[in-house]
Backbone as JSON Lines, residues from 0, in Angstrom:
{"i":0,"aa":"M","n":[0.85,-1.18,0.0],"ca":[0.0,0.0,0.0],"c":[0.89,1.24,0.0]}
{"i":1,"aa":"S","n":[0.63,2.16,-0.89],"ca":[1.47,3.35,-0.99],"c":[1.06,4.39,0.04]}
{"i":2,"aa":"A","n":[2.02,5.21,0.42],"ca":[1.78,6.28,1.39],"c":[0.92,7.36,0.74]}
{"i":3,"aa":"P","n":[0.05,8.0,1.54],"ca":[-0.76,9.08,0.99],"c":[0.13,10.22,0.49]}
{"i":4,"aa":"A","n":[-0.32,10.85,-0.56],"ca":[0.45,11.96,-1.13],"c":[0.46,13.14,-0.17]}
{"i":5,"aa":"R","n":[1.59,13.82,-0.14],"ca":[1.69,15.03,0.67],"c":[1.04,16.19,-0.07]}
{"i":6,"aa":"L","n":[0.34,16.99,0.7],"ca":[-0.19,18.21,0.12],"c":[0.9,19.28,0.21]}
{"i":7,"aa":"S","n":[0.87,20.19,-0.71],"ca":[1.83,21.29,-0.64],"c":[1.53,22.14,0.59]}
{"i":8,"aa":"R","n":[2.5,22.9,0.98],"ca":[2.34,23.79,2.12],"c":[1.19,24.78,1.88]}
{"i":9,"aa":"T","n":[1.1,25.31,0.67],"ca":[0.05,26.26,0.35],"c":[-1.32,25.6,0.41]}
{"i":10,"aa":"T","n":[-1.44,24.38,-0.1],"ca":[-2.71,23.66,-0.06],"c":[-3.1,23.39,1.39]}
{"i":11,"aa":"T","n":[-2.14,22.95,2.2],"ca":[-2.41,22.69,3.61],"c":[-2.85,23.97,4.31]}
{"i":12,"aa":"F","n":[-2.22,25.07,3.98],"ca":[-2.6,26.38,4.54],"c":[-4.08,26.65,4.27]}
{"i":13,"aa":"W","n":[-4.52,26.45,3.02],"ca":[-5.9,26.74,2.66],"c":[-6.87,25.72,3.25]}
{"i":14,"aa":"V","n":[-6.43,24.48,3.46],"ca":[-7.26,23.49,4.15],"c":[-7.53,23.96,5.58]}
{"i":15,"aa":"V","n":[-6.49,24.46,6.24],"ca":[-6.64,24.95,7.61],"c":[-7.53,26.2,7.65]}
{"i":16,"aa":"V","n":[-7.38,27.1,6.69],"ca":[-8.25,28.27,6.62],"c":[-9.71,27.82,6.43]}
{"i":17,"aa":"A","n":[-9.92,26.85,5.54],"ca":[-11.28,26.33,5.3],"c":[-11.84,25.66,6.56]}
{"i":18,"aa":"A","n":[-10.98,24.95,7.3],"ca":[-11.44,24.32,8.55],"c":[-11.85,25.4,9.55]}
{"i":19,"aa":"Y","n":[-11.09,26.48,9.64],"ca":[-11.41,27.58,10.55],"c":[-12.74,28.22,10.15]}
{"i":20,"aa":"L","n":[-12.92,28.47,8.86],"ca":[-14.17,29.04,8.38],"c":[-15.33,28.1,8.68]}
{"i":21,"aa":"S","n":[-15.15,26.81,8.45],"ca":[-16.18,25.82,8.73],"c":[-16.56,25.8,10.21]}
{"i":22,"aa":"L","n":[-15.55,25.88,11.07],"ca":[-15.8,25.91,12.5],"c":[-16.67,27.11,12.86]}
{"i":23,"aa":"M","n":[-16.33,28.26,12.35],"ca":[-17.07,29.47,12.7],"c":[-18.49,29.46,12.11]}
{"i":24,"aa":"I","n":[-18.65,28.93,10.92],"ca":[-19.99,28.81,10.34],"c":[-20.83,27.86,11.19]}
{"i":25,"aa":"A","n":[-20.28,26.7,11.5],"ca":[-21.02,25.72,12.29],"c":[-21.32,26.22,13.7]}
{"i":26,"aa":"A","n":[-20.43,27.05,14.25],"ca":[-20.64,27.57,15.6],"c":[-21.78,28.58,15.65]}
{"i":27,"aa":"S","n":[-22.03,29.28,14.56],"ca":[-23.07,30.31,14.6],"c":[-24.39,29.89,13.96]}
{"i":28,"aa":"T","n":[-24.41,28.84,13.21],"ca":[-25.64,28.44,12.52],"c":[-26.81,28.19,13.47]}
{"i":29,"aa":"P","n":[-26.62,27.51,14.6],"ca":[-27.78,27.27,15.47],"c":[-28.34,28.51,16.15]}
{"i":30,"aa":"S","n":[-27.56,29.56,16.3],"ca":[-27.99,30.72,17.08],"c":[-29.33,31.31,16.63]}
{"i":31,"aa":"P","n":[-29.55,31.59,15.35],"ca":[-30.84,32.15,14.95],"c":[-32.0,31.17,15.14]}
{"i":32,"aa":"L","n":[-31.69,29.9,15.33],"ca":[-32.74,28.9,15.5],"c":[-33.26,28.82,16.93]}
{"i":33,"aa":"Y","n":[-32.58,29.47,17.86],"ca":[-33.01,29.38,19.26],"c":[-34.4,29.96,19.46]}
{"i":34,"aa":"V","n":[-34.74,31.01,18.74],"ca":[-36.09,31.58,18.89],"c":[-37.15,30.6,18.38]}
{"i":35,"aa":"V","n":[-36.78,29.77,17.39],"ca":[-37.7,28.74,16.91],"c":[-37.91,27.71,18.02]}
{"i":36,"aa":"Y","n":[-36.81,27.29,18.65],"ca":[-36.92,26.36,19.78],"c":[-37.71,27.01,20.92]}
{"i":37,"aa":"Q","n":[-37.49,28.29,21.16],"ca":[-38.19,28.99,22.23],"c":[-39.7,28.98,21.98]}
{"i":38,"aa":"A","n":[-40.12,29.24,20.76],"ca":[-41.55,29.22,20.43],"c":[-42.12,27.81,20.55]}
{"i":39,"aa":"K","n":[-41.34,26.83,20.16],"ca":[-41.79,25.44,20.18],"c":[-41.93,24.91,21.6]}
{"i":40,"aa":"W","n":[-40.96,25.25,22.49],"ca":[-40.94,24.67,23.83],"c":[-41.37,25.67,24.92]}
{"i":41,"aa":"H","n":[-41.66,26.89,24.54],"ca":[-42.21,27.9,25.46],"c":[-41.33,28.14,26.69]}
{"i":42,"aa":"F","n":[-40.03,28.32,26.47],"ca":[-39.17,28.66,27.6],"c":[-38.96,30.17,27.62]}
{"i":43,"aa":"P","n":[-38.67,30.73,28.8],"ca":[-38.56,32.19,28.93],"c":[-37.3,32.75,28.26]}
{"i":44,"aa":"T","n":[-37.33,34.03,28.01],"ca":[-36.2,34.73,27.4],"c":[-34.95,34.63,28.26]}
{"i":45,"aa":"S","n":[-35.13,34.58,29.57],"ca":[-33.97,34.44,30.45],"c":[-33.25,33.11,30.19]}
{"i":46,"aa":"T","n":[-33.99,32.07,29.89],"ca":[-33.37,30.77,29.56],"c":[-32.61,30.89,28.25]}
{"i":47,"aa":"L","n":[-33.17,31.61,27.3],"ca":[-32.5,31.83,26.02],"c":[-31.17,32.56,26.24]}
{"i":48,"aa":"T","n":[-31.18,33.53,27.12],"ca":[-29.96,34.27,27.43],"c":[-28.91,33.34,28.04]}
{"i":49,"aa":"V","n":[-29.33,32.46,28.92],"ca":[-28.4,31.53,29.55],"c":[-27.84,30.55,28.51]}
{"i":50,"aa":"I","n":[-28.66,30.13,27.56],"ca":[-28.19,29.24,26.49],"c":[-27.06,29.92,25.72]}
{"i":51,"aa":"F","n":[-27.24,31.19,25.42],"ca":[-26.16,31.93,24.76],"c":[-24.95,32.05,25.68]}
{"i":52,"aa":"G","n":[-25.18,32.29,26.94],"ca":[-24.1,32.51,27.89],"c":[-23.24,31.28,28.16]}
{"i":53,"aa":"V","n":[-23.85,30.08,28.17],"ca":[-23.04,28.89,28.47],"c":[-22.02,28.63,27.38]}
{"i":54,"aa":"Y","n":[-22.34,29.04,26.15],"ca":[-21.36,28.91,25.06],"c":[-20.12,29.75,25.37]}
{"i":55,"aa":"A","n":[-20.34,30.99,25.77],"ca":[-19.22,31.89,26.06],"c":[-18.38,31.37,27.22]}
{"i":56,"aa":"V","n":[-19.03,30.86,28.25],"ca":[-18.29,30.32,29.4],"c":[-17.49,29.09,28.97]}
{"i":57,"aa":"A","n":[-18.12,28.17,28.23],"ca":[-17.42,26.96,27.77],"c":[-16.25,27.33,26.85]}
{"i":58,"aa":"L","n":[-16.47,28.28,25.96],"ca":[-15.43,28.73,25.04],"c":[-14.24,29.3,25.82]}
{"i":59,"aa":"L","n":[-14.53,30.16,26.76],"ca":[-13.47,30.79,27.56],"c":[-12.7,29.75,28.37]}
{"i":60,"aa":"L","n":[-13.42,28.85,29.02],"ca":[-12.76,27.81,29.81],"c":[-11.88,26.94,28.92]}
{"i":61,"aa":"S","n":[-12.38,26.62,27.75],"ca":[-11.61,25.79,26.82],"c":[-10.37,26.54,26.32]}
{"i":62,"aa":"L","n":[-10.53,27.8,25.97],"ca":[-9.38,28.6,25.53],"c":[-8.31,28.66,26.61]}
{"i":63,"aa":"L","n":[-8.74,28.85,27.84],"ca":[-7.79,29.01,28.94],"c":[-7.14,27.7,29.38]}
{"i":64,"aa":"T","n":[-7.84,26.59,29.19],"ca":[-7.3,25.32,29.69],"c":[-6.64,24.47,28.61]}
{"i":65,"aa":"V","n":[-7.23,24.41,27.43],"ca":[-6.67,23.52,26.39],"c":[-6.31,24.26,25.1]}
{"i":66,"aa":"G","n":[-6.42,25.57,25.12],"ca":[-6.14,26.36,23.92],"c":[-4.75,26.14,23.35]}
{"i":67,"aa":"G","n":[-3.76,25.91,24.18],"ca":[-2.4,25.7,23.72],"c":[-1.97,24.24,23.68]}
{"i":68,"aa":"L","n":[-2.91,23.34,23.9],"ca":[-2.58,21.92,23.95],"c":[-2.02,21.39,22.63]}
{"i":69,"aa":"S","n":[-2.37,22.02,21.53],"ca":[-1.86,21.54,20.24],"c":[-0.35,21.71,20.12]}
{"i":70,"aa":"D","n":[0.23,22.61,20.93],"ca":[1.69,22.73,20.93],"c":[2.33,21.45,21.45]}
{"i":71,"aa":"L","n":[1.62,20.74,22.32],"ca":[2.14,19.49,22.88],"c":[1.62,18.26,22.14]}
{"i":72,"aa":"A","n":[0.32,18.23,21.88],"ca":[-0.3,17.04,21.29],"c":[-0.2,17.0,19.77]}
{"i":73,"aa":"G","n":[0.01,18.13,19.15],"ca":[0.04,18.2,17.69],"c":[-1.21,18.88,17.16]}
{"i":74,"aa":"R","n":[-1.05,19.59,16.07],"ca":[-2.18,20.33,15.49],"c":[-3.26,19.4,14.94]}
{"i":75,"aa":"R","n":[-2.83,18.45,14.14],"ca":[-3.8,17.58,13.48],"c":[-4.65,16.79,14.47]}
{"i":76,"aa":"P","n":[-4.07,16.11,15.47],"ca":[-4.93,15.39,16.42],"c":[-5.91,16.31,17.15]}
{"i":77,"aa":"M","n":[-5.46,17.51,17.5],"ca":[-6.36,18.45,18.17],"c":[-7.5,18.87,17.26]}
{"i":78,"aa":"L","n":[-7.17,19.17,16.0],"ca":[-8.22,19.59,15.07],"c":[-9.23,18.48,14.83]}
{"i":79,"aa":"I","n":[-8.76,17.28,14.67],"ca":[-9.67,16.16,14.44],"c":[-10.61,15.99,15.64]}
{"i":80,"aa":"G","n":[-10.05,16.05,16.84],"ca":[-10.87,15.94,18.04],"c":[-11.86,17.08,18.18]}
{"i":81,"aa":"C","n":[-11.39,18.3,17.96],"ca":[-12.25,19.48,18.1],"c":[-13.37,19.48,17.07]}
{"i":82,"aa":"L","n":[-13.03,19.2,15.84],"ca":[-14.05,19.19,14.79],"c":[-15.01,18.01,14.97]}
{"i":83,"aa":"G","n":[-14.51,16.9,15.51],"ca":[-15.4,15.78,15.84],"c":[-16.4,16.16,16.92]}
{"i":84,"aa":"L","n":[-15.92,16.86,17.97],"ca":[-16.8,17.32,19.04],"c":[-17.81,18.33,18.5]}
{"i":85,"aa":"L","n":[-17.36,19.2,17.6],"ca":[-18.28,20.16,16.99],"c":[-19.36,19.44,16.18]}
{"i":86,"aa":"A","n":[-18.97,18.42,15.43],"ca":[-19.95,17.64,14.65],"c":[-20.95,16.96,15.6]}
{"i":87,"aa":"A","n":[-20.46,16.43,16.71],"ca":[-21.35,15.8,17.68],"c":[-22.33,16.82,18.27]}
{"i":88,"aa":"S","n":[-21.86,18.05,18.5],"ca":[-22.76,19.08,19.03],"c":[-23.86,19.4,18.03]}
{"i":89,"aa":"M","n":[-23.54,19.37,16.75],"ca":[-24.55,19.64,15.72],"c":[-25.6,18.52,15.69]}
{"i":90,"aa":"V","n":[-25.16,17.29,15.94],"ca":[-26.1,16.16,16.01],"c":[-27.04,16.37,17.2]}
{"i":91,"aa":"V","n":[-26.49,16.81,18.34],"ca":[-27.33,17.06,19.51],"c":[-28.33,18.18,19.21]}
{"i":92,"aa":"F","n":[-27.89,19.25,18.53],"ca":[-28.82,20.32,18.15],"c":[-29.93,19.77,17.25]}
{"i":93,"aa":"A","n":[-29.57,18.99,16.26],"ca":[-30.55,18.48,15.3],"c":[-31.55,17.52,15.97]}
{"i":94,"aa":"A","n":[-31.1,16.8,16.98],"ca":[-31.96,15.83,17.65],"c":[-32.61,16.38,18.92]}
{"i":95,"aa":"A","n":[-32.4,17.65,19.22],"ca":[-32.86,18.24,20.48],"c":[-34.34,17.98,20.72]}
{"i":96,"aa":"Q","n":[-34.61,17.53,21.96],"ca":[-35.98,17.25,22.38],"c":[-36.43,18.15,23.52]}
{"i":97,"aa":"G","n":[-35.55,19.07,23.92],"ca":[-35.9,19.97,25.01],"c":[-34.76,20.93,25.29]}
{"i":98,"aa":"V","n":[-34.98,21.8,26.24],"ca":[-34.01,22.85,26.57],"c":[-32.68,22.26,27.05]}
{"i":99,"aa":"A","n":[-32.72,21.18,27.81],"ca":[-31.48,20.59,28.32],"c":[-30.57,20.19,27.16]}
{"i":100,"aa":"W","n":[-31.14,19.72,26.08],"ca":[-30.35,19.34,24.9],"c":[-29.62,20.56,24.33]}
{"i":101,"aa":"L","n":[-30.29,21.7,24.33],"ca":[-29.66,22.92,23.81],"c":[-28.47,23.32,24.69]}
{"i":102,"aa":"F","n":[-28.63,23.18,26.0],"ca":[-27.51,23.49,26.9],"c":[-26.33,22.56,26.62]}
{"i":103,"aa":"V","n":[-26.59,21.28,26.51],"ca":[-25.53,20.3,26.27],"c":[-24.83,20.6,24.94]}
{"i":104,"aa":"A","n":[-25.63,20.82,23.9],"ca":[-25.06,21.09,22.57],"c":[-24.23,22.37,22.58]}
{"i":105,"aa":"R","n":[-24.73,23.39,23.24],"ca":[-24.02,24.67,23.27],"c":[-22.71,24.57,24.06]}
{"i":106,"aa":"I","n":[-22.72,23.8,25.14],"ca":[-21.49,23.6,25.91],"c":[-20.47,22.82,25.07]}
{"i":107,"aa":"M","n":[-20.93,21.76,24.41],"ca":[-20.04,20.99,23.53],"c":[-19.44,21.89,22.46]}
{"i":108,"aa":"Q","n":[-20.3,22.73,21.89],"ca":[-19.87,23.64,20.83],"c":[-18.83,24.62,21.34]}
{"i":109,"aa":"G","n":[-19.03,25.18,22.52],"ca":[-18.09,26.12,23.1],"c":[-16.75,25.47,23.41]}
{"i":110,"aa":"L","n":[-16.78,24.25,23.96],"ca":[-15.54,23.53,24.26],"c":[-14.76,23.24,22.97]}
{"i":111,"aa":"A","n":[-15.48,22.79,21.94],"ca":[-14.83,22.48,20.66],"c":[-14.25,23.73,20.03]}
{"i":112,"aa":"A","n":[-15.01,24.8,20.01],"ca":[-14.53,26.04,19.38],"c":[-13.34,26.61,20.14]}
{"i":113,"aa":"G","n":[-13.4,26.62,21.46],"ca":[-12.3,27.16,22.25],"c":[-11.0,26.41,22.03]}
{"i":114,"aa":"A","n":[-11.1,25.09,21.97],"ca":[-9.89,24.29,21.75],"c":[-9.38,24.43,20.32]}
{"i":115,"aa":"A","n":[-10.29,24.6,19.37],"ca":[-9.89,24.66,17.96],"c":[-9.35,26.02,17.55]}
{"i":116,"aa":"I","n":[-9.85,27.08,18.12],"ca":[-9.45,28.42,17.68],"c":[-7.95,28.64,17.81]}
{"i":117,"aa":"G","n":[-7.38,28.29,18.94],"ca":[-5.93,28.45,19.11],"c":[-5.15,27.59,18.14]}
{"i":118,"aa":"T","n":[-5.6,26.35,17.96],"ca":[-4.93,25.42,17.05],"c":[-4.99,25.93,15.62]}
{"i":119,"aa":"L","n":[-6.16,26.37,15.19],"ca":[-6.32,26.84,13.82],"c":[-5.55,28.14,13.58]}
{"i":120,"aa":"S","n":[-5.6,29.05,14.53],"ca":[-4.86,30.3,14.38],"c":[-3.36,30.05,14.27]}
{"i":121,"aa":"A","n":[-2.85,29.18,15.14],"ca":[-1.43,28.85,15.09],"c":[-1.08,28.17,13.77]}
{"i":122,"aa":"G","n":[-1.96,27.28,13.33],"ca":[-1.72,26.58,12.08],"c":[-1.66,27.52,10.88]}
{"i":123,"aa":"I","n":[-2.54,28.49,10.86],"ca":[-2.55,29.45,9.75],"c":[-1.24,30.24,9.73]}
{"i":124,"aa":"V","n":[-0.78,30.67,10.89],"ca":[0.47,31.42,10.95],"c":[1.65,30.53,10.54]}
{"i":125,"aa":"E","n":[1.7,29.31,11.06],"ca":[2.81,28.4,10.74],"c":[2.86,28.01,9.27]}
{"i":126,"aa":"L","n":[1.71,27.85,8.67],"ca":[1.64,27.34,7.3],"c":[1.6,28.43,6.24]}
{"i":127,"aa":"A","n":[1.64,29.68,6.65],"ca":[1.58,30.78,5.69],"c":[2.66,30.6,4.63]}
{"i":128,"aa":"P","n":[2.27,30.73,3.36],"ca":[3.28,30.64,2.3],"c":[4.37,31.67,2.53]}
{"i":129,"aa":"S","n":[5.57,31.32,2.16],"ca":[6.71,32.19,2.36],"c":[6.45,33.57,1.75]}
{"i":130,"aa":"G","n":[6.68,34.59,2.54],"ca":[6.45,35.96,2.1],"c":[5.01,36.41,2.22]}
{"i":131,"aa":"R","n":[4.12,35.54,2.72],"ca":[2.69,35.88,2.82],"c":[2.22,35.87,4.27]}
{"i":132,"aa":"E","n":[3.12,36.16,5.19],"ca":[2.78,36.16,6.6],"c":[1.67,37.16,6.91]}
{"i":133,"aa":"R","n":[1.66,38.29,6.2],"ca":[0.6,39.28,6.42],"c":[-0.77,38.72,6.05]}
{"i":134,"aa":"L","n":[-0.8,37.89,5.03],"ca":[-2.05,37.23,4.64],"c":[-2.56,36.36,5.79]}
{"i":135,"aa":"A","n":[-1.67,35.63,6.43],"ca":[-2.05,34.78,7.56],"c":[-2.66,35.62,8.68]}
{"i":136,"aa":"T","n":[-2.04,36.73,8.99],"ca":[-2.53,37.61,10.03],"c":[-3.91,38.17,9.66]}
{"i":137,"aa":"L","n":[-4.05,38.59,8.42],"ca":[-5.32,39.12,7.94],"c":[-6.42,38.05,8.01]}
{"i":138,"aa":"L","n":[-6.11,36.84,7.57],"ca":[-7.1,35.76,7.61],"c":[-7.48,35.41,9.05]}
{"i":139,"aa":"N","n":[-6.51,35.4,9.95],"ca":[-6.82,35.13,11.35],"c":[-7.76,36.19,11.92]}
{"i":140,"aa":"A","n":[-7.67,37.4,11.42],"ca":[-8.56,38.47,11.89],"c":[-9.93,38.41,11.23]}
{"i":141,"aa":"L","n":[-9.99,38.04,9.95],"ca":[-11.24,38.1,9.2],"c":[-12.09,36.84,9.25]}
{"i":142,"aa":"V","n":[-11.46,35.68,9.24],"ca":[-12.21,34.42,9.15],"c":[-13.26,34.27,10.24]}
{"i":143,"aa":"P","n":[-12.97,34.57,11.5],"ca":[-14.02,34.41,12.51],"c":[-15.27,35.24,12.21]}
{"i":144,"aa":"S","n":[-15.1,36.49,11.85],"ca":[-16.26,37.35,11.57],"c":[-17.01,36.89,10.33]}
{"i":145,"aa":"I","n":[-16.28,36.54,9.3],"ca":[-16.92,36.08,8.06],"c":[-17.69,34.79,8.33]}
{"i":146,"aa":"G","n":[-17.06,33.85,9.05],"ca":[-17.73,32.58,9.36],"c":[-18.97,32.76,10.21]}
{"i":147,"aa":"L","n":[-18.88,33.59,11.24],"ca":[-20.05,33.83,12.09],"c":[-21.19,34.46,11.3]}
{"i":148,"aa":"G","n":[-20.85,35.41,10.44],"ca":[-21.87,36.06,9.61],"c":[-22.5,35.09,8.61]}
{"i":149,"aa":"L","n":[-21.67,34.28,7.96],"ca":[-22.2,33.3,7.01],"c":[-23.09,32.27,7.7]}
{"i":150,"aa":"G","n":[-22.68,31.83,8.87],"ca":[-23.5,30.86,9.61],"c":[-24.87,31.4,9.93]}
{"i":151,"aa":"A","n":[-24.93,32.65,10.37],"ca":[-26.22,33.27,10.66],"c":[-27.06,33.44,9.4]}
{"i":152,"aa":"L","n":[-26.42,33.85,8.31],"ca":[-27.16,33.99,7.05],"c":[-27.71,32.66,6.56]}
{"i":153,"aa":"I","n":[-26.93,31.61,6.68],"ca":[-27.38,30.29,6.26],"c":[-28.58,29.85,7.09]}
{"i":154,"aa":"A","n":[-28.5,30.07,8.39],"ca":[-29.59,29.65,9.27],"c":[-30.87,30.43,9.0]}
{"i":155,"aa":"V","n":[-30.74,31.71,8.7],"ca":[-31.91,32.54,8.46],"c":[-32.62,32.13,7.16]}
{"i":156,"aa":"R","n":[-31.87,31.62,6.22],"ca":[-32.46,31.19,4.95],"c":[-33.4,30.0,5.13]}
{"i":157,"aa":"A","n":[-33.15,29.16,6.11],"ca":[-33.99,27.98,6.35],"c":[-34.14,27.78,7.86]}
{"i":158,"aa":"P","n":[-34.87,28.68,8.51],"ca":[-34.9,28.67,9.97],"c":[-35.81,27.61,10.59]}
{"i":159,"aa":"A","n":[-35.41,26.37,10.48],"ca":[-36.15,25.3,11.14],"c":[-35.18,24.25,11.64]}
{"i":160,"aa":"P","n":[-35.3,23.86,12.89],"ca":[-34.43,22.8,13.39],"c":[-34.57,21.56,12.51]}
{"i":161,"aa":"G","n":[-33.47,20.95,12.17],"ca":[-33.49,19.78,11.31],"c":[-33.58,20.12,9.84]}
{"i":162,"aa":"S","n":[-33.54,21.42,9.51],"ca":[-33.64,21.83,8.11],"c":[-32.36,21.5,7.36]}
{"i":163,"aa":"R","n":[-32.39,21.7,6.08],"ca":[-31.2,21.44,5.27],"c":[-30.03,22.28,5.71]}
{"i":164,"aa":"S","n":[-30.29,23.54,6.07],"ca":[-29.16,24.4,6.48],"c":[-28.53,23.88,7.75]}
{"i":165,"aa":"C","n":[-29.34,23.43,8.69],"ca":[-28.81,22.91,9.95],"c":[-28.02,21.64,9.69]}
{"i":166,"aa":"R","n":[-28.57,20.74,8.88],"ca":[-27.86,19.49,8.58],"c":[-26.64,19.78,7.72]}
{"i":167,"aa":"G","n":[-26.75,20.72,6.78],"ca":[-25.62,21.05,5.91],"c":[-24.45,21.61,6.68]}
{"i":168,"aa":"C","n":[-24.72,22.53,7.59],"ca":[-23.63,23.1,8.4],"c":[-23.08,22.08,9.36]}
{"i":169,"aa":"G","n":[-23.91,21.17,9.8],"ca":[-23.43,20.08,10.66],"c":[-22.46,19.19,9.92]}
{"i":170,"aa":"S","n":[-22.59,19.11,8.61],"ca":[-21.68,18.26,7.84],"c":[-20.36,18.96,7.54]}
{"i":171,"aa":"L","n":[-20.27,20.26,7.75],"ca":[-19.02,20.99,7.52],"c":[-17.91,20.5,8.44]}
{"i":172,"aa":"A","n":[-18.24,20.31,9.7],"ca":[-17.21,19.92,10.67],"c":[-16.6,18.56,10.34]}
{"i":173,"aa":"P","n":[-17.42,17.51,10.07],"ca":[-16.78,16.24,9.72],"c":[-15.97,16.31,8.43]}
{"i":174,"aa":"C","n":[-16.43,17.1,7.46],"ca":[-15.67,17.26,6.21],"c":[-14.32,17.93,6.48]}
{"i":175,"aa":"A","n":[-14.33,18.95,7.31],"ca":[-13.08,19.64,7.66],"c":[-12.17,18.7,8.44]}
{"i":176,"aa":"A","n":[-12.74,17.92,9.35],"ca":[-11.93,16.97,10.12],"c":[-11.29,15.94,9.2]}
{"i":177,"aa":"R","n":[-12.05,15.47,8.23],"ca":[-11.51,14.49,7.29],"c":[-10.37,15.1,6.48]}
{"i":178,"aa":"S","n":[-10.55,16.33,6.03],"ca":[-9.48,17.0,5.27],"c":[-8.22,17.14,6.11]}
{"i":179,"aa":"C","n":[-8.39,17.52,7.37],"ca":[-7.23,17.68,8.26],"c":[-6.58,16.34,8.52]}
{"i":180,"aa":"A","n":[-7.37,15.29,8.64],"ca":[-6.82,13.96,8.91],"c":[-6.05,13.42,7.71]}
{"i":181,"aa":"Q","n":[-6.48,13.77,6.51],"ca":[-5.87,13.22,5.31],"c":[-4.57,13.9,4.92]}
{"i":182,"aa":"H","n":[-4.4,15.15,5.27],"ca":[-3.18,15.83,4.81],"c":[-1.98,15.38,5.62]}
{"i":183,"aa":"R","n":[-0.89,15.28,4.96],"ca":[0.37,14.93,5.61],"c":[0.98,16.21,6.16]}
{"i":184,"aa":"R","n":[1.75,16.06,7.22],"ca":[2.31,17.27,7.81],"c":[3.14,18.06,6.81]}
{"i":185,"aa":"C","n":[3.04,19.34,6.94],"ca":[3.75,20.24,6.03],"c":[3.81,21.6,6.71]}
{"i":186,"aa":"S","n":[4.82,21.83,7.48],"ca":[4.97,23.13,8.12],"c":[6.4,23.33,8.56]}
{"i":187,"aa":"R","n":[6.68,24.55,8.96],"ca":[8.03,24.86,9.45],"c":[8.34,24.01,10.67]}
{"i":188,"aa":"R","n":[7.37,23.84,11.52],"ca":[7.53,23.01,12.71],"c":[6.66,21.78,12.51]}
{"i":189,"aa":"G","n":[7.08,20.95,11.55],"ca":[6.26,19.8,11.12],"c":[5.81,18.88,12.22]}
{"i":190,"aa":"H","n":[6.57,18.75,13.3],"ca":[6.16,17.82,14.35],"c":[4.82,18.19,14.96]}
{"i":191,"aa":"R","n":[4.43,19.44,14.89],"ca":[3.16,19.86,15.46],"c":[1.98,19.39,14.61]}
{"i":192,"aa":"W","n":[2.21,18.99,13.4],"ca":[1.13,18.48,12.55],"c":[1.11,16.97,12.54]}
{"i":193,"aa":"A","n":[1.99,16.34,13.31],"ca":[2.08,14.86,13.32],"c":[0.81,14.26,13.87]}
């Protein structure tokens, strides 16, 4: 059996940028759907606020505790784990049967995003094509906002739990994880992609 082909450094760079964009799209897609869940299950606005808040707490805790773990464990294993957890959170959102499910999904989503953001940002900087370091910095600044905006736009186009947009964005994370798993390491500090 032959070894998988190595992707070029530039291709790997764009795979990581696409994974970052996918993460941010998937992280924001469920947000506009919460009012649909609220109307369906008749929970108060204060509960809706807490659902939004647990994501921020989980994200912050994850950033502070495991945000730099990819420096030790490697970028690729961290990304695969984070994107897998994000995909699982989308499954929980799609299958939600009550408010508790939304809390669980949102916490999973925050933990996955917090752990992935540091890994993806570092990967973009490390993999920047030679002489294009400014591009890496610009993308690290723009991708989160673009992804969050696109996720909200996608959700608004088909605002129903279990809709095509919800399932479609849920499939972004596993696709990004697969892409990250398939590429061979290619960076200045290649051991981090092992």
